[in-house]
PDB file of C-alpha atoms in Angstrom:
ATOM      1  CA  MET I 681     222.846 192.246 234.940  1.00 45.00           C
ATOM      2  CA  SER I 682     222.673 188.693 235.733  1.00 55.00           C
ATOM      3  CA  GLU I 683     221.246 185.851 233.170  1.00 64.00           C
ATOM      4  CA  ALA I 684     217.477 184.819 233.965  1.00 78.00           C
ATOM      5  CA  LEU I 685     217.436 181.071 234.979  1.00 86.00           C
ATOM      6  CA  TYR I 686     215.777 178.783 233.173  1.00 88.00           C
ATOM      7  CA  PRO I 687     213.403 176.732 234.300  1.00 90.00           C
ATOM      8  CA  ASN I 688     212.859 178.567 237.789  1.00 88.00           C
ATOM      9  CA  LEU I 689     213.836 175.036 239.571  1.00 92.00           C
ATOM     10  CA  PRO I 690     216.983 173.334 238.065  1.00 95.00           C
ATOM     11  CA  VAL I 691     217.277 170.282 236.101  1.00 96.00           C
ATOM     12  CA  LEU I 692     219.243 167.552 237.686  1.00 97.00           C
ATOM     13  CA  ILE I 693     221.515 165.774 235.704  1.00 97.00           C
ATOM     14  CA  VAL I 694     222.895 162.423 237.358  1.00 97.00           C
ATOM     15  CA  ASP I 695     225.634 160.500 235.564  1.00 96.00           C
ATOM     16  CA  ASP I 696     228.917 158.941 237.148  1.00 95.00           C
ATOM     17  CA  GLU I 697     231.135 160.464 234.173  1.00 93.00           C
ATOM     18  CA  LYS I 698     232.073 164.108 234.872  1.00 93.00           C
ATOM     19  CA  SER I 699     232.928 164.870 231.504  1.00 92.00           C
ATOM     20  CA  TRP I 700     229.652 163.857 230.175  1.00 91.00           C
ATOM     21  CA  LEU I 701     227.852 165.666 232.913  1.00 93.00           C
ATOM     22  CA  HIS I 702     229.671 168.745 231.943  1.00 92.00           C
ATOM     23  CA  ARG I 703     229.029 168.381 228.094  1.00 92.00           C
ATOM     24  CA  LEU I 704     225.316 167.637 228.733  1.00 92.00           C
ATOM     25  CA  ALA I 705     225.016 170.754 230.765  1.00 93.00           C
ATOM     26  CA  ILE I 706     226.752 172.703 228.034  1.00 93.00           C
ATOM     27  CA  THR I 707     224.580 171.355 225.272  1.00 92.00           C
ATOM     28  CA  LEU I 708     221.394 171.799 227.171  1.00 92.00           C
ATOM     29  CA  LYS I 709     222.148 175.613 227.523  1.00 92.00           C
ATOM     30  CA  ARG I 710     222.906 176.153 223.931  1.00 92.00           C
ATOM     31  CA  SER I 711     220.296 173.855 222.292  1.00 90.00           C
ATOM     32  CA  ALA I 712     217.257 173.924 224.701  1.00 89.00           C
ATOM     33  CA  GLY I 713     218.068 177.296 226.452  1.00 89.00           C
ATOM     34  CA  ILE I 714     218.341 175.452 230.012  1.00 92.00           C
ATOM     35  CA  THR I 715     220.658 177.667 232.369  1.00 92.00           C
ATOM     36  CA  HIS I 716     219.525 176.276 235.650  1.00 94.00           C
ATOM     37  CA  SER I 717     220.801 172.721 236.171  1.00 94.00           C
ATOM     38  CA  LEU I 718     222.570 170.756 238.876  1.00 96.00           C
ATOM     39  CA  GLN I 719     225.037 168.102 238.146  1.00 96.00           C
ATOM     40  CA  CYS I 720     225.642 165.134 240.326  1.00 97.00           C
ATOM     41  CA  HIS I 721     228.204 162.141 239.543  1.00 96.00           C
ATOM     42  CA  ASP I 722     227.382 160.255 242.591  1.00 96.00           C
ATOM     43  CA  SER I 723     224.014 158.493 242.459  1.00 95.00           C
ATOM     44  CA  ARG I 724     224.062 157.994 246.336  1.00 96.00           C
ATOM     45  CA  GLU I 725     223.939 161.845 246.666  1.00 97.00           C
ATOM     46  CA  VAL I 726     220.622 161.835 244.886  1.00 97.00           C
ATOM     47  CA  PRO I 727     218.136 161.459 247.844  1.00 96.00           C
ATOM     48  CA  LYS I 728     220.089 164.142 249.741  1.00 96.00           C
ATOM     49  CA  ILE I 729     219.677 166.471 246.970  1.00 97.00           C
ATOM     50  CA  LEU I 730     216.148 165.761 246.420  1.00 97.00           C
ATOM     51  CA  ALA I 731     215.579 166.419 250.142  1.00 96.00           C
ATOM     52  CA  ARG I 732     217.177 169.945 250.254  1.00 96.00           C
ATOM     53  CA  GLN I 733     216.430 171.157 246.905  1.00 95.00           C
ATOM     54  CA  GLN I 734     213.379 171.134 244.651  1.00 95.00           C
ATOM     55  CA  VAL I 735     214.099 170.372 241.128  1.00 96.00           C
ATOM     56  CA  SER I 736     212.018 170.423 237.882  1.00 94.00           C
ATOM     57  CA  LEU I 737     213.244 167.378 236.023  1.00 96.00           C
ATOM     58  CA  ILE I 738     216.021 164.645 236.483  1.00 97.00           C
ATOM     59  CA  LEU I 739     218.124 163.333 233.688  1.00 97.00           C
ATOM     60  CA  LEU I 740     218.927 159.891 235.040  1.00 97.00           C
ATOM     61  CA  ASP I 741     221.842 157.729 233.911  1.00 95.00           C
ATOM     62  CA  LEU I 742     221.008 153.960 233.822  1.00 94.00           C
ATOM     63  CA  THR I 743     224.283 152.336 234.380  1.00 92.00           C
ATOM     64  CA  MET I 744     226.077 153.801 237.439  1.00 94.00           C
ATOM     65  CA  PRO I 745     228.342 152.394 240.134  1.00 93.00           C
ATOM     66  CA  HIS I 746     227.017 152.116 243.730  1.00 91.00           C
ATOM     67  CA  LEU I 747     223.066 152.698 242.839  1.00 94.00           C
ATOM     68  CA  SER I 748     222.096 152.286 239.090  1.00 93.00           C
ATOM     69  CA  GLY I 749     219.566 154.438 237.668  1.00 94.00           C
ATOM     70  CA  ASP I 750     216.936 151.727 237.603  1.00 91.00           C
ATOM     71  CA  GLN I 751     217.605 151.283 241.374  1.00 94.00           C
ATOM     72  CA  LEU I 752     217.367 154.712 241.924  1.00 96.00           C
ATOM     73  CA  LEU I 753     213.909 155.525 239.556  1.00 96.00           C
ATOM     74  CA  PRO I 754     211.571 153.727 241.809  1.00 96.00           C
ATOM     75  CA  LYS I 755     212.509 155.665 244.982  1.00 96.00           C
ATOM     76  CA  ILE I 756     212.308 158.775 243.187  1.00 97.00           C
ATOM     77  CA  ILE I 757     209.117 157.995 241.779  1.00 95.00           C
ATOM     78  CA  GLU I 758     207.687 156.783 245.362  1.00 95.00           C
ATOM     79  CA  HIS I 759     208.874 160.051 247.087  1.00 96.00           C
ATOM     80  CA  TYR I 760     208.651 162.668 244.237  1.00 96.00           C
ATOM     81  CA  PRO I 761     206.209 161.490 241.992  1.00 94.00           C
ATOM     82  CA  GLU I 762     205.433 165.018 240.572  1.00 92.00           C
ATOM     83  CA  ILE I 763     209.223 165.214 239.047  1.00 95.00           C
ATOM     84  CA  PRO I 764     209.535 163.656 235.547  1.00 96.00           C
ATOM     85  CA  VAL I 765     212.636 161.512 235.171  1.00 97.00           C
ATOM     86  CA  ILE I 766     214.132 161.038 231.775  1.00 97.00           C
ATOM     87  CA  MET I 767     216.536 157.915 231.784  1.00 96.00           C
ATOM     88  CA  LEU I 768     219.610 157.900 229.739  1.00 95.00           C
ATOM     89  CA  SER I 769     221.536 155.128 228.809  1.00 92.00           C
ATOM     90  CA  GLY I 770     224.576 154.193 226.736  1.00 85.00           C
ATOM     91  CA  MET I 771     222.780 151.189 225.376  1.00 83.00           C
ATOM     92  CA  ASN I 772     219.438 150.842 223.485  1.00 81.00           C
ATOM     93  CA  GLN I 773     217.732 148.089 225.219  1.00 82.00           C
ATOM     94  CA  ILE I 774     213.830 147.640 224.541  1.00 86.00           C
ATOM     95  CA  GLU I 775     213.357 145.546 227.816  1.00 88.00           C
ATOM     96  CA  THR I 776     215.115 148.109 229.847  1.00 88.00           C
ATOM     97  CA  ALA I 777     213.243 151.018 228.236  1.00 89.00           C
ATOM     98  CA  VAL I 778     209.921 149.269 228.978  1.00 91.00           C
ATOM     99  CA  LYS I 779     210.809 148.112 232.304  1.00 91.00           C
ATOM    100  CA  CYS I 780     211.825 152.107 233.142  1.00 92.00           C
ATOM    101  CA  VAL I 781     208.537 153.243 231.803  1.00 92.00           C
ATOM    102  CA  LYS I 782     206.385 150.887 233.784  1.00 93.00           C
ATOM    103  CA  LEU I 783     208.478 152.144 236.669  1.00 91.00           C
ATOM    104  CA  GLY I 784     207.471 155.736 236.125  1.00 94.00           C
ATOM    105  CA  ALA I 785     209.911 157.151 234.048  1.00 95.00           C
ATOM    106  CA  PHE I 786     208.747 159.905 231.788  1.00 95.00           C
ATOM    107  CA  ASP I 787     211.181 158.795 228.921  1.00 95.00           C
ATOM    108  CA  TYR I 788     214.092 156.701 228.069  1.00 94.00           C
ATOM    109  CA  LEU I 789     216.630 157.747 225.512  1.00 94.00           C
ATOM    110  CA  VAL I 790     219.942 156.275 224.386  1.00 93.00           C
ATOM    111  CA  LYS I 791     222.853 158.808 224.805  1.00 89.00           C
ATOM    112  CA  THR I 792     223.652 158.531 221.064  1.00 84.00           C
ATOM    113  CA  VAL I 793     220.228 159.282 220.054  1.00 83.00           C
ATOM    114  CA  GLY I 794     221.220 163.241 219.280  1.00 83.00           C
ATOM    115  CA  THR I 795     220.336 166.338 220.776  1.00 88.00           C
ATOM    116  CA  GLU I 796     217.035 167.012 219.072  1.00 91.00           C
ATOM    117  CA  ALA I 797     215.360 164.025 220.629  1.00 92.00           C
ATOM    118  CA  LEU I 798     216.775 164.924 224.100  1.00 92.00           C
ATOM    119  CA  VAL I 799     215.438 168.581 223.757  1.00 92.00           C
ATOM    120  CA  THR I 800     212.333 167.440 222.669  1.00 93.00           C
ATOM    121  CA  SER I 801     211.767 164.960 225.494  1.00 94.00           C
ATOM    122  CA  ILE I 802     212.872 167.824 228.066  1.00 94.00           C
ATOM    123  CA  ARG I 803     210.499 170.120 226.608  1.00 92.00           C
ATOM    124  CA  SER I 804     207.681 168.014 226.564  1.00 93.00           C
ATOM    125  CA  ALA I 805     208.590 166.937 230.435  1.00 94.00           C
ATOM    126  CA  LEU I 806     208.671 170.692 231.581  1.00 90.00           C
ATOM    127  CA  SER I 807     205.505 171.304 229.340  1.00 89.00           C
ATOM    128  CA  HIS I 808     203.821 168.405 231.440  1.00 88.00           C
ATOM    129  CA  ILE I 809     205.028 170.013 234.432  1.00 86.00           C
ATOM    130  CA  GLU I 810     203.595 173.530 233.737  1.00 84.00           C
ATOM    131  CA  MET I 811     200.346 171.896 232.611  1.00 83.00           C
ATOM    132  CA  GLN I 812     199.998 170.065 235.832  1.00 82.00           C
ATOM    133  CA  LYS I 813     200.597 173.339 238.020  1.00 79.00           C
ATOM    134  CA  GLU I 814     198.083 175.059 235.846  1.00 75.00           C
ATOM    135  CA  ASN I 815     195.552 172.440 236.629  1.00 76.00           C
ATOM    136  CA  HIS I 816     196.053 172.195 239.846  1.00 75.00           C
ATOM    137  CA  GLN I 817     195.920 176.072 240.355  1.00 71.00           C
ATOM    138  CA  LEU I 818     192.716 176.041 238.003  1.00 71.00           C
ATOM    139  CA  LYS I 819     191.151 173.266 240.511  1.00 73.00           C
ATOM    140  CA  ASP I 820     191.839 175.220 243.548  1.00 70.00           C
ATOM    141  CA  SER I 821     190.561 178.630 242.088  1.00 65.00           C
ATOM    142  CA  VAL I 822     187.280 176.697 241.243  1.00 64.00           C
ATOM    143  CA  LEU I 823     187.187 175.185 244.810  1.00 66.00           C
ATOM    144  CA  HIS I 824     188.052 178.590 246.634  1.00 68.00           C
ATOM    145  CA  ASN I 825     186.078 181.475 246.076  1.00 68.00           C
ATOM    146  CA  GLU I 826     188.662 184.113 246.973  1.00 72.00           C
ATOM    147  CA  LEU I 827     191.728 185.698 245.280  1.00 74.00           C
ATOM    148  CA  ARG I 828     195.082 184.724 246.332  1.00 73.00           C
ATOM    149  CA  GLN I 829     196.608 188.024 245.129  1.00 75.00           C
ATOM    150  CA  PRO I 830     193.952 190.707 245.177  1.00 74.00           C
ATOM    151  CA  LYS I 831     196.631 193.387 244.878  1.00 78.00           C
ATOM    152  CA  ALA I 832     197.082 192.286 241.167  1.00 77.00           C
ATOM    153  CA  PHE I 833     193.637 193.394 240.351  1.00 78.00           C
ATOM    154  CA  ALA I 834     193.482 196.461 242.594  1.00 74.00           C
ATOM    155  CA  ASP I 835     193.046 198.927 239.828  1.00 77.00           C
ATOM    156  CA  ILE I 836     190.013 197.172 238.476  1.00 79.00           C
ATOM    157  CA  VAL I 837     186.944 197.849 240.484  1.00 77.00           C
ATOM    158  CA  THR I 838     184.101 195.160 240.283  1.00 77.00           C
ATOM    159  CA  GLN I 839     181.895 193.260 242.455  1.00 76.00           C
ATOM    160  CA  ASN I 840     180.477 191.371 239.218  1.00 77.00           C
ATOM    161  CA  GLN I 841     180.473 187.582 240.087  1.00 76.00           C
ATOM    162  CA  GLY I 842     181.706 186.828 236.429  1.00 77.00           C
ATOM    163  CA  MET I 843     184.655 189.124 236.516  1.00 77.00           C
ATOM    164  CA  LEU I 844     185.917 187.702 239.971  1.00 77.00           C
ATOM    165  CA  SER I 845     185.745 184.319 238.436  1.00 76.00           C
ATOM    166  CA  ILE I 846     187.788 185.639 235.499  1.00 78.00           C
ATOM    167  CA  PHE I 847     190.416 187.202 237.852  1.00 80.00           C
ATOM    168  CA  ARG I 848     190.630 183.448 239.710  1.00 77.00           C
ATOM    169  CA  HIS I 849     191.161 181.979 236.312  1.00 75.00           C
ATOM    170  CA  ILE I 850     193.834 184.839 235.477  1.00 79.00           C
ATOM    171  CA  GLU I 851     195.622 183.755 238.920  1.00 76.00           C
ATOM    172  CA  ALA I 852     195.644 180.253 237.836  1.00 72.00           C
ATOM    173  CA  ILE I 853     197.136 180.729 234.605  1.00 72.00           C
ATOM    174  CA  ALA I 854     199.769 183.327 235.537  1.00 71.00           C
ATOM    175  CA  VAL I 855     201.906 180.676 236.789  1.00 66.00           C
ATOM    176  CA  SER I 856     202.351 179.373 233.015  1.00 67.00           C
ATOM    177  CA  SER I 857     205.183 180.603 230.666  1.00 67.00           C
ATOM    178  CA  GLU I 858     202.699 180.137 227.907  1.00 71.00           C
ATOM    179  CA  PRO I 859     201.607 183.313 225.981  1.00 78.00           C
ATOM    180  CA  VAL I 860     197.794 184.607 226.844  1.00 78.00           C
ATOM    181  CA  LEU I 861     195.610 186.333 224.087  1.00 82.00           C
ATOM    182  CA  ILE I 862     193.367 188.851 225.908  1.00 84.00           C
ATOM    183  CA  THR I 863     190.558 190.377 223.511  1.00 85.00           C
ATOM    184  CA  GLY I 864     187.829 192.896 223.885  1.00 82.00           C
ATOM    185  CA  GLU I 865     186.300 195.911 222.853  1.00 85.00           C
ATOM    186  CA  SER I 866     188.220 199.171 223.307  1.00 85.00           C
ATOM    187  CA  GLY I 867     188.009 200.630 226.795  1.00 80.00           C
ATOM    188  CA  VAL I 868     187.114 197.287 228.755  1.00 77.00           C
ATOM    189  CA  GLY I 869     190.235 197.172 230.418  1.00 78.00           C
ATOM    190  CA  LYS I 870     192.470 194.814 228.548  1.00 81.00           C
ATOM    191  CA  GLU I 871     195.916 196.514 229.719  1.00 83.00           C
ATOM    192  CA  ARG I 872     194.773 196.138 233.282  1.00 81.00           C
ATOM    193  CA  ILE I 873     193.995 192.478 232.774  1.00 81.00           C
ATOM    194  CA  ALA I 874     197.589 192.085 231.064  1.00 81.00           C
ATOM    195  CA  ARG I 875     199.431 193.945 233.862  1.00 81.00           C
ATOM    196  CA  ALA I 876     197.348 191.454 236.222  1.00 78.00           C
ATOM    197  CA  VAL I 877     198.522 188.272 234.310  1.00 76.00           C
ATOM    198  CA  GLN I 878     201.994 189.420 234.789  1.00 73.00           C
TER     199      GLN I 878
END
């Protein structure tokens, strides 16, 4: 059986050092459970990759030949503002870090900072993406009064507007990987709701 990919959309790692790219991909797999990544060693290829492939997150090296990370960052933010970009640098430069964050980077880390800080930043960025998706789904469910996946609720018979509202909320949160607690008295249909969430 094949290994499940996490996250659903790949993490794009951009660095001109091929060996570092490979090591980072292995580190992310071992330390953060990230099994879905793309590696790019030529920064000029990033716009082409993003045009044909959705990604969840970009780890972008600051200093590269041809097109540096701080030159590429504004282009990414302009065309793909929903994708968090974590800047990685070999040097700890406060001014550069501030500049990158002002340009729209999600975070700025020094490569030598250690695995824990990198994993924390990545998890925070992926969490941020999930929260944005969930908020978008919730907003959509409030604006639209119909279910997008009515088959998920086929074995729950109701015309109660309160229950239909709960169904729309369930559709909105089902995109999240966060656990859902379902409570209620015995016989109210908790198992059916749990199946609908899946």
